[in-house]
Structure formats: C-alpha cells, structure tokens
Amino acid sequence: MRGAIWRVSSGAATNFSSNSFVRGSAMTSQFELKVLTLLRSVDLMRDIETDKLKKLAAIAIEVIFEPDQVIYRRGDTGQAVYLIEEGEVVIEMDVPGYGLMVMNTLGPGDFFGWSSLFPSERKMAWTRSKKFTRAIAFDAAELRAACRADHELEYGIVRRAAESTARRIQANRRSLIDLMKEQADKTS
C-alpha cells in the first residue's frame, strides 16, 4: 500500500521490484498531501506546477534507513530517486590512499539518486545514512515513465537533477582541492 512507511534493510532500497515494497493502486489523500507539502517546501521544486507534483506523489513511498545503513554501493544500478525528509545521508567515494571519503553530506530537502533516471548508468559512489533517516522514494522506472508521458515534467526533473548535480560537483572539487592542499602540506 502506498503511503505506508517501509523500513528498508540493506540492499532492499536498490531493488524496488522485490517484495520489499508492496505497491497499491490507490494512495491515501493524507499521504499525497504530505508528499505534496514536502515537495512544495523544497527550493528545487517550488516552481513546478501542482499537477506535476501530484504525478510525483502518485509514485512515492516513504522509506526509513537505520544509522550507517548502506543505501547503495558503487556499481549498483539505481532503482529510486530519494528526497530526504529527516536525517542525514552521505555520499562517499573511494579515494586511492585514503579509502572511503565523504564527498557530500545531504539533509532534509535534498534529493539523491539522480543517476537512477538513466537506466544504463551505474552508481559511481557509495551512499549511506549517517543517522536515522526518513525519505520519500520515487521508483525510477515509474518516474521515467511519468517523464515520457509528460515532457514538461521531464524537462523540470532533468533540469533540477542537473542543478543539484552541478552543486555537488562543485562541492566535490572543493573537497579534492582541500585534500590536495593537505597532501602538499604533509610533503613540504
């Protein structure tokens, strides 16, 4: 049933076609209102028309990740785009000589999992919950289908994915510059 809260065990979040998520044909108006309110409160979504947001709410489920739970690993295929409602998620990359390094820390109102929009793309990083996290998950296959059916929605989603990704690339560059400065200081 949509609108239910699902505790996601490690790995289940990356397989929406499994029995981990029970899909229903109707959504409760209370849950729809909750998702619409959350979407409307996020800067990235503020100017999207309500009818487009309703399409997103129709494919949403709420998921919970426990502290330090791996949501996906590098090389996984993406099964969902997530909007953090509460909690904190980190995106980590394996940096040679350093191990896993936090590249981005995301909190309420942040989306992650954008590469799930592109079915042939594999995850390039690890993502895990840093603490108890509640998120809204948008099934990637259903989101792609909604975008194919509504090109204005598709343009809006892709534009927002690009904006979000560009900000994260900038943050990653700053992190790498700091790492390089730190390494230079150690060798001098």
GROMACS .gro file of C-alpha atoms in nm:
model
  188
    1MET     CA    1   0.000   0.000   0.000
    2ARG     CA    2   0.134   0.343  -0.087
    3GLY     CA    3   0.162   0.585   0.196
    4ALA     CA    4   0.300   0.319   0.426
    5ILE     CA    5   0.637   0.355   0.590
    6TRP     CA    6   0.888   0.088   0.496
    7ARG     CA    7   1.194   0.001   0.697
    8VAL     CA    8   1.447  -0.081   0.433
    9SER     CA    9   1.702  -0.349   0.503
   10SER     CA   10   2.045  -0.309   0.348
   11GLY     CA   11   2.023  -0.359  -0.026
   12ALA     CA   12   1.643  -0.365  -0.043
   13ALA     CA   13   1.629   0.002  -0.133
   14THR     CA   14   1.806  -0.073  -0.458
   15ASN     CA   15   1.552  -0.334  -0.566
   16PHE     CA   16   1.205  -0.186  -0.592
   17SER     CA   17   1.085  -0.483  -0.793
   18SER     CA   18   1.146  -0.715  -0.499
   19ASN     CA   19   0.884  -0.794  -0.239
   20SER     CA   20   1.039  -0.534  -0.008
   21PHE     CA   21   0.789  -0.280  -0.134
   22VAL     CA   22   0.422  -0.359  -0.164
   23ARG     CA   23   0.263  -0.149  -0.437
   24GLY     CA   24  -0.101  -0.050  -0.415
   25SER     CA   25  -0.333   0.105  -0.669
   26ALA     CA   26  -0.455   0.391  -0.454
   27MET     CA   27  -0.280   0.649  -0.243
   28THR     CA   28  -0.428   0.795   0.068
   29SER     CA   29  -0.506   1.164   0.039
   30GLN     CA   30  -0.323   1.218   0.369
   31PHE     CA   31   0.000   1.074   0.229
   32GLU     CA   32  -0.046   1.259  -0.101
   33LEU     CA   33  -0.087   1.585   0.091
   34LYS     CA   34   0.225   1.506   0.296
   35VAL     CA   35   0.433   1.442  -0.018
   36LEU     CA   36   0.292   1.748  -0.198
   37THR     CA   37   0.368   1.967   0.104
   38LEU     CA   38   0.721   1.831   0.127
   39LEU     CA   39   0.783   1.875  -0.246
   40ARG     CA   40   0.646   2.229  -0.237
   41SER     CA   41   0.877   2.316   0.056
   42VAL     CA   42   1.193   2.214  -0.132
   43ASP     CA   43   1.365   2.501  -0.316
   44LEU     CA   44   1.443   2.274  -0.608
   45MET     CA   45   1.070   2.205  -0.664
   46ARG     CA   46   0.899   2.531  -0.571
   47ASP     CA   47   0.816   2.646  -0.924
   48ILE     CA   48   0.683   2.314  -1.053
   49GLU     CA   49   0.309   2.318  -1.116
   50THR     CA   50   0.091   2.133  -0.866
   51ASP     CA   51  -0.040   1.886  -1.125
   52LYS     CA   52   0.320   1.780  -1.196
   53LEU     CA   53   0.390   1.740  -0.824
   54LYS     CA   54   0.078   1.523  -0.793
   55LYS     CA   55   0.225   1.290  -1.055
   56LEU     CA   56   0.536   1.259  -0.839
   57ALA     CA   57   0.329   1.200  -0.527
   58ALA     CA   58   0.145   0.919  -0.707
   59ILE     CA   59   0.467   0.715  -0.738
   60ALA     CA   60   0.609   0.795  -0.394
   61ILE     CA   61   0.659   0.573  -0.095
   62GLU     CA   62   0.814   0.657   0.239
   63VAL     CA   63   1.124   0.465   0.346
   64ILE     CA   64   1.332   0.456   0.662
   65PHE     CA   65   1.705   0.390   0.680
   66GLU     CA   66   1.875   0.298   1.006
   67PRO     CA   67   2.201   0.470   1.113
   68ASP     CA   68   2.502   0.370   0.898
   69GLN     CA   69   2.286   0.169   0.660
   70VAL     CA   70   2.425   0.136   0.308
   71ILE     CA   71   2.161   0.257   0.064
   72TYR     CA   72   2.361   0.174  -0.246
   73ARG     CA   73   2.715   0.086  -0.342
   74ARG     CA   74   2.937   0.189  -0.628
   75GLY     CA   75   2.839  -0.019  -0.931
   76ASP     CA   76   2.477  -0.073  -0.824
   77THR     CA   77   2.200   0.016  -1.065
   78GLY     CA   78   1.973   0.288  -0.937
   79GLN     CA   79   1.619   0.193  -0.851
   80ALA     CA   80   1.491   0.518  -0.699
   81VAL     CA   81   1.538   0.888  -0.655
   82TYR     CA   82   1.510   0.989  -0.290
   83LEU     CA   83   1.405   1.308  -0.113
   84ILE     CA   84   1.527   1.329   0.244
   85GLU     CA   85   1.251   1.421   0.484
   86GLU     CA   86   1.451   1.383   0.806
   87GLY     CA   87   1.801   1.262   0.885
   88GLU     CA   88   2.132   1.270   0.705
   89VAL     CA   89   2.286   1.081   0.415
   90VAL     CA   90   2.648   1.084   0.300
   91ILE     CA   91   2.781   1.017  -0.048
   92GLU     CA   92   3.126   0.861  -0.033
   93MET     CA   93   3.389   0.785  -0.294
   94ASP     CA   94   3.685   0.553  -0.272
   95VAL     CA   95   3.991   0.777  -0.294
   96PRO     CA   96   4.314   0.584  -0.352
   97GLY     CA   97   4.534   0.605  -0.046
   98TYR     CA   98   4.251   0.742   0.171
   99GLY     CA   99   3.971   0.486   0.145
  100LEU     CA  100   3.611   0.600   0.152
  101MET     CA  101   3.589   0.976   0.171
  102VAL     CA  102   3.270   1.175   0.231
  103MET     CA  103   3.212   1.390  -0.076
  104ASN     CA  104   2.866   1.521   0.008
  105THR     CA  105   2.654   1.536   0.320
  106LEU     CA  106   2.283   1.569   0.249
  107GLY     CA  107   1.995   1.654   0.479
  108PRO     CA  108   1.626   1.737   0.479
  109GLY     CA  109   1.508   1.874   0.147
  110ASP     CA  110   1.795   1.722  -0.052
  111PHE     CA  111   1.746   1.472  -0.333
  112PHE     CA  112   1.986   1.190  -0.413
  113GLY     CA  113   1.997   0.900  -0.655
  114TRP     CA  114   1.956   1.115  -0.967
  115SER     CA  115   2.156   0.869  -1.180
  116SER     CA  116   1.861   0.631  -1.137
  117LEU     CA  117   1.688   0.838  -1.405
  118PHE     CA  118   1.930   0.687  -1.655
  119PRO     CA  119   1.883   0.310  -1.653
  120SER     CA  120   2.216   0.223  -1.813
  121GLU     CA  121   2.414   0.424  -1.556
  122ARG     CA  122   2.570   0.258  -1.254
  123LYS     CA  123   2.628   0.432  -0.922
  124MET     CA  124   2.971   0.594  -0.903
  125ALA     CA  125   2.977   0.627  -0.525
  126TRP     CA  126   2.851   0.474  -0.204
  127THR     CA  127   2.557   0.626  -0.022
  128ARG     CA  128   2.467   0.554   0.337
  129SER     CA  129   2.254   0.702   0.608
  130LYS     CA  130   2.465   0.874   0.869
  131LYS     CA  131   2.182   0.861   1.123
  132PHE     CA  132   1.817   0.758   1.130
  133THR     CA  133   1.676   0.884   0.800
  134ARG     CA  134   1.323   0.907   0.666
  135ALA     CA  135   1.293   0.970   0.293
  136ILE     CA  136   1.042   0.974   0.013
  137ALA     CA  137   1.142   0.730  -0.262
  138PHE     CA  138   1.032   0.773  -0.622
  139ASP     CA  139   1.060   0.447  -0.815
  140ALA     CA  140   1.298   0.516  -1.106
  141ALA     CA  141   1.109   0.313  -1.367
  142GLU     CA  142   0.781   0.481  -1.276
  143LEU     CA  143   0.948   0.822  -1.272
  144ARG     CA  144   1.094   0.763  -1.620
  145ALA     CA  145   0.752   0.651  -1.746
  146ALA     CA  146   0.587   0.963  -1.598
  147CYS     CA  147   0.850   1.177  -1.771
  148ARG     CA  148   0.795   1.004  -2.107
  149ALA     CA  149   0.422   1.073  -2.074
  150ASP     CA  150   0.470   1.439  -1.972
  151HIS     CA  151   0.759   1.621  -2.136
  152GLU     CA  152   0.714   1.932  -1.922
  153LEU     CA  153   0.759   1.715  -1.614
  154GLU     CA  154   1.060   1.550  -1.777
  155TYR     CA  155   1.221   1.886  -1.853
  156GLY     CA  156   1.157   2.004  -1.496
  157ILE     CA  157   1.303   1.689  -1.340
  158VAL     CA  158   1.609   1.676  -1.565
  159ARG     CA  159   1.677   2.048  -1.512
  160ARG     CA  160   1.661   2.002  -1.136
  161ALA     CA  161   1.879   1.693  -1.150
  162ALA     CA  162   2.138   1.893  -1.345
  163GLU     CA  163   2.126   2.183  -1.097
  164SER     CA  164   2.165   1.950  -0.800
  165THR     CA  165   2.445   1.754  -0.967
  166ALA     CA  166   2.632   2.072  -1.062
  167ARG     CA  167   2.629   2.189  -0.698
  168ARG     CA  168   2.761   1.852  -0.584
  169ILE     CA  169   3.039   1.856  -0.844
  170GLN     CA  170   3.144   2.197  -0.715
  171ALA     CA  171   3.147   2.064  -0.358
  172ASN     CA  172   3.349   1.760  -0.473
  173ARG     CA  173   3.605   1.986  -0.639
  174ARG     CA  174   3.642   2.186  -0.319
  175SER     CA  175   3.690   1.863  -0.122
  176LEU     CA  176   3.954   1.739  -0.364
  177ILE     CA  177   4.137   2.074  -0.356
  178ASP     CA  178   4.139   2.059   0.025
  179LEU     CA  179   4.271   1.703   0.007
  180MET     CA  180   4.546   1.806  -0.235
  181LYS     CA  181   4.643   2.102  -0.011
  182GLU     CA  182   4.655   1.870   0.288
  183GLN     CA  183   4.876   1.627   0.096
  184ALA     CA  184   5.106   1.912  -0.020
  185ASP     CA  185   5.140   2.036   0.340
  186LYS     CA  186   5.242   1.686   0.453
  187THR     CA  187   5.514   1.659   0.189
  188SER     CA  188   5.662   2.004   0.244
   0.00000   0.00000   0.00000
